[in-house]
CSV table of C-alpha atoms in Angstrom, one decimal:
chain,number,residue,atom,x,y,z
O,15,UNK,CA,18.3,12.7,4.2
O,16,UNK,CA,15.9,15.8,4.2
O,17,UNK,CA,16.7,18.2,7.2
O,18,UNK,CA,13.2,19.1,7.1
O,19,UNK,CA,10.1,17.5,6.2
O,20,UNK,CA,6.4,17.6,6.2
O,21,UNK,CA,5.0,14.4,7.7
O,22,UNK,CA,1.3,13.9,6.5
O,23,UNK,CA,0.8,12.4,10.1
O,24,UNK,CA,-1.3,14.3,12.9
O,25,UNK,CA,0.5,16.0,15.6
O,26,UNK,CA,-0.7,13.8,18.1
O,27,UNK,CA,-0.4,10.3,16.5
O,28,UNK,CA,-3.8,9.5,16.2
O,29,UNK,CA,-4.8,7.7,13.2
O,30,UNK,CA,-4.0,9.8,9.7
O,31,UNK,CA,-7.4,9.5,8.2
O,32,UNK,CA,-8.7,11.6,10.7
O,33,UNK,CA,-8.7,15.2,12.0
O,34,UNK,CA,-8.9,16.5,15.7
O,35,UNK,CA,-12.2,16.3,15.4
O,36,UNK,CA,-12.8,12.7,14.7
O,37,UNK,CA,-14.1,13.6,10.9
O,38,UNK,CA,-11.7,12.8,8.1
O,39,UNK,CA,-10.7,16.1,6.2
O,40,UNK,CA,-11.5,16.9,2.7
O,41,UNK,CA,-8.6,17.8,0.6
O,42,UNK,CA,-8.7,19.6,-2.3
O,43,UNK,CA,-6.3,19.7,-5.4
O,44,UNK,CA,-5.1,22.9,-3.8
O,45,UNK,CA,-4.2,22.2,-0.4
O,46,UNK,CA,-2.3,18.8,-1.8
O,47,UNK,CA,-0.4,21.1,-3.8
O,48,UNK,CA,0.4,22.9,-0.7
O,49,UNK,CA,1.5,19.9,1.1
O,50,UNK,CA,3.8,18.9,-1.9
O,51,UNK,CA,5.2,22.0,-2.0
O,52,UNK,CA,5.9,21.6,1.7
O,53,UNK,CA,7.1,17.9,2.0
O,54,UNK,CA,9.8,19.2,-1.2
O,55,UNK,CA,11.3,22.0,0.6
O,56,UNK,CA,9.9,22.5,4.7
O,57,UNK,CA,10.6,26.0,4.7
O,58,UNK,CA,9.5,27.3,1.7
O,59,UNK,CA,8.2,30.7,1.5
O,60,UNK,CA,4.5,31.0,1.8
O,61,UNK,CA,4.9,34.0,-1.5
O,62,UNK,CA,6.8,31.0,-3.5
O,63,UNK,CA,3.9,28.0,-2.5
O,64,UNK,CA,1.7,30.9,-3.3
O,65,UNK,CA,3.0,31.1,-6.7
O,66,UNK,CA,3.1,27.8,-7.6
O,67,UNK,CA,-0.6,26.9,-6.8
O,68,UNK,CA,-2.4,30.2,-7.4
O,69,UNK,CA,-3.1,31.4,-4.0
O,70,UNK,CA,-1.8,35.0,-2.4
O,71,UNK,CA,0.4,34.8,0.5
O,72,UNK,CA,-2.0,35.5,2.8
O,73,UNK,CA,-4.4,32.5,1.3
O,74,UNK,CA,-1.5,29.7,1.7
O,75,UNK,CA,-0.9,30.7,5.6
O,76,UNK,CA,-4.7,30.3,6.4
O,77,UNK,CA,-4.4,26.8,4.4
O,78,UNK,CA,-1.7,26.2,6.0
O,79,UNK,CA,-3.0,27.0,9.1
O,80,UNK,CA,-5.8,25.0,9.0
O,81,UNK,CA,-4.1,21.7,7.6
O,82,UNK,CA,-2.2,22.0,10.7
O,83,UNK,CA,-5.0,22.4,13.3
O,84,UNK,CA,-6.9,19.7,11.3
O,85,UNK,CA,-3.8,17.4,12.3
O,86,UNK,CA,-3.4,16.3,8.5
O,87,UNK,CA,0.2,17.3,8.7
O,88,UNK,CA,2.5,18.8,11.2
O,89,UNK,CA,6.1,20.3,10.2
O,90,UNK,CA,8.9,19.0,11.7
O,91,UNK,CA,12.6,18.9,11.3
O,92,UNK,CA,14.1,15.2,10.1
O,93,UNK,CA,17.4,14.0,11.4
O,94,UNK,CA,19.7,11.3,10.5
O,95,UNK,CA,20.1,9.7,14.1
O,96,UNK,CA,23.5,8.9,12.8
O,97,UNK,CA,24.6,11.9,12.8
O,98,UNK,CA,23.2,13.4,16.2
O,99,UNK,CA,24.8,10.2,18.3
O,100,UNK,CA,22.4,7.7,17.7
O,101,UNK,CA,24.4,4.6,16.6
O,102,UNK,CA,21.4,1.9,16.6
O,103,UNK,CA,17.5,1.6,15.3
O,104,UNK,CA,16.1,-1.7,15.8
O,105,UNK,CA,12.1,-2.3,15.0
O,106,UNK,CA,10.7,-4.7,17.5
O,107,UNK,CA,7.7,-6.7,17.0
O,108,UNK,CA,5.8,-7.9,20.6
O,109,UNK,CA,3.4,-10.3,21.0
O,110,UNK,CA,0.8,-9.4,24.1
O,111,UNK,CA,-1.2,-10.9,26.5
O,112,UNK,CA,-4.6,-9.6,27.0
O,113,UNK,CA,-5.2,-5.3,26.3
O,114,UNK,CA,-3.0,-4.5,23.4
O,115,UNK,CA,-3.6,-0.6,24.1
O,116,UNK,CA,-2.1,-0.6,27.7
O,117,UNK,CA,1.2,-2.0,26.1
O,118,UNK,CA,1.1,0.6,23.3
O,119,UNK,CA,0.4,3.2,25.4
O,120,UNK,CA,3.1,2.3,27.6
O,121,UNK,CA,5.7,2.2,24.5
O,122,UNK,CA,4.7,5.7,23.3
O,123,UNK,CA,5.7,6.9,26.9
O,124,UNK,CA,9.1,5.6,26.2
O,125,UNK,CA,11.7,7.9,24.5
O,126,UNK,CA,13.7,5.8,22.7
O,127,UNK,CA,10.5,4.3,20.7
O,128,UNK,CA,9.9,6.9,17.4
O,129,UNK,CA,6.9,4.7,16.2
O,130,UNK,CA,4.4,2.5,17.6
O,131,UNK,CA,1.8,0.3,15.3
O,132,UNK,CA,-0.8,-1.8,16.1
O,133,UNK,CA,-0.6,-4.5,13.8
O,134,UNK,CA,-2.2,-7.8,12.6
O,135,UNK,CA,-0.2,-11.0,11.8
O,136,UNK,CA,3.0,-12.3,13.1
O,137,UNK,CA,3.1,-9.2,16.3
O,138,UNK,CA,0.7,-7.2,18.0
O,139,UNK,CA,2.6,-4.1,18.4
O,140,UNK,CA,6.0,-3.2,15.9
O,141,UNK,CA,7.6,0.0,17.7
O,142,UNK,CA,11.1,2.1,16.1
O,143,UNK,CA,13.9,2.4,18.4
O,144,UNK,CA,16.5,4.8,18.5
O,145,UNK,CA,19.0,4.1,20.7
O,146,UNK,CA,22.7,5.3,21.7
O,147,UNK,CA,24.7,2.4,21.4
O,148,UNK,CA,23.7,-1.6,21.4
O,149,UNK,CA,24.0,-1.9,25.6
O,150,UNK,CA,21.5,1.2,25.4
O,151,UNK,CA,19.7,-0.9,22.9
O,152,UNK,CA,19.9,-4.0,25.3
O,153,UNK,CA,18.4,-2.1,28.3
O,154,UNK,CA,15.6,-0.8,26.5
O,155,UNK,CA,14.5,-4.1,24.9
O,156,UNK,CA,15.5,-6.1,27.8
O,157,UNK,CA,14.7,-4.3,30.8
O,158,UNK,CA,11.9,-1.7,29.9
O,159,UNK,CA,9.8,-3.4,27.1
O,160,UNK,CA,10.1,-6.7,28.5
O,161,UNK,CA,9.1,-6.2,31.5
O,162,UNK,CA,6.0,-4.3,30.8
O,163,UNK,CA,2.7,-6.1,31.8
O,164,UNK,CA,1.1,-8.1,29.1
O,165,UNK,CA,4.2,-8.5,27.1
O,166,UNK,CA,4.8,-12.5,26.4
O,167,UNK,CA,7.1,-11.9,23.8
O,168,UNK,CA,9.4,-10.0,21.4
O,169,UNK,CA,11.7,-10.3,18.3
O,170,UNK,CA,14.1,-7.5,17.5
O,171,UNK,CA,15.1,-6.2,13.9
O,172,UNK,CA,18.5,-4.7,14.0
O,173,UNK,CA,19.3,-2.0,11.2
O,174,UNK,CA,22.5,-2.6,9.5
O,175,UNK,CA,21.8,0.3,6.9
O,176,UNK,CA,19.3,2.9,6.1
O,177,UNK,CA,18.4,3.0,2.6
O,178,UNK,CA,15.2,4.5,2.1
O,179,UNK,CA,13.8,6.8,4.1
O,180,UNK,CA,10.8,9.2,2.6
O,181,UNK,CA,7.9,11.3,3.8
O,182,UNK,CA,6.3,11.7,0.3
O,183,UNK,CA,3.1,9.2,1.1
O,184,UNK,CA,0.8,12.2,1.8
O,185,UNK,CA,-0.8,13.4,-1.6
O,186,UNK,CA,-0.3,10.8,-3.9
């Protein structure tokens, strides 16, 4: 697993397809080049992206710069939650009663949930879970998500084994 990737997501989990300012950014051959170079190596150096797509330094910092305030990607560092204590993911799917945002809202709050998506079909909501240990994993589901207002129901994925896990979607 990547220790650094760029996620073409925006900063503040709103919807992908737009920017901060509710318009959906234009990207050009360049700045997907940019992002490519990016998502391959996080902490490239702007003289090396620079190179590679024909832009100065200085031109793939403001590009850069702006992809980021636009919220079409943010930089983050990836870790295996293996490897930093986190013995269990699960992806639960709930079924809600009544306001479906007030129940994702409420699952964003909670730190143990990585990923919330509406959804349509079988759940309203899926959300990631990271948890320490399966009585962590327990307590979360049983205690915290159940017993939010609206939820009727939910179904828990465990994962036995991580076997794909990219952050390539963006450009293609």
């Amino acid at each position: 697993m990547h220790s650094e990737a760029v996620a073409s997501r925006s900063a503040d989990q709103r919807d992908s397809r737009e920017s901060r300012n509710g318009s959906t950014p234009h990207l050009d051959a360049v700045s997907r080049a940019i992002i490519e170079q990016l998502q391959e190596d996080g902490r490239r150096p702007y003289a090396a992206i620079g190179k590679a797509v024909g832009l100065s330094e200085a031109a793939v910092r403001q590009r850069v710069q702006k992809l980021l305030d636009q919220g079409v990607m943010q930089i983050v560092a990836v870790t295996d939650p293996l490897t930093v204590g986190f013995r269990r993911q699960a992806m639960v799917g709930v079924n809600v009663e009544g306001d479906v945002e007030h129940v994702a809202d409420a699952l964003t709050a909670m730190p143990e949930v990585e990923y919330v998506v509406m959804t349509a079909g079988s759940y309203d909501l899926l959300a990631e879970i990271v948890c320490e240990d399966d009585d962590h994993l327990l307590d979360v589901i049983n205690k915290r998500i159940r017993a939010l207002p609206g939820v009727r129901s939910t179904e828990s994925f465990v994962y036995l084994k991580l076997k794909k896990q990219t952050y390539m979607w963006g450009t293609r």
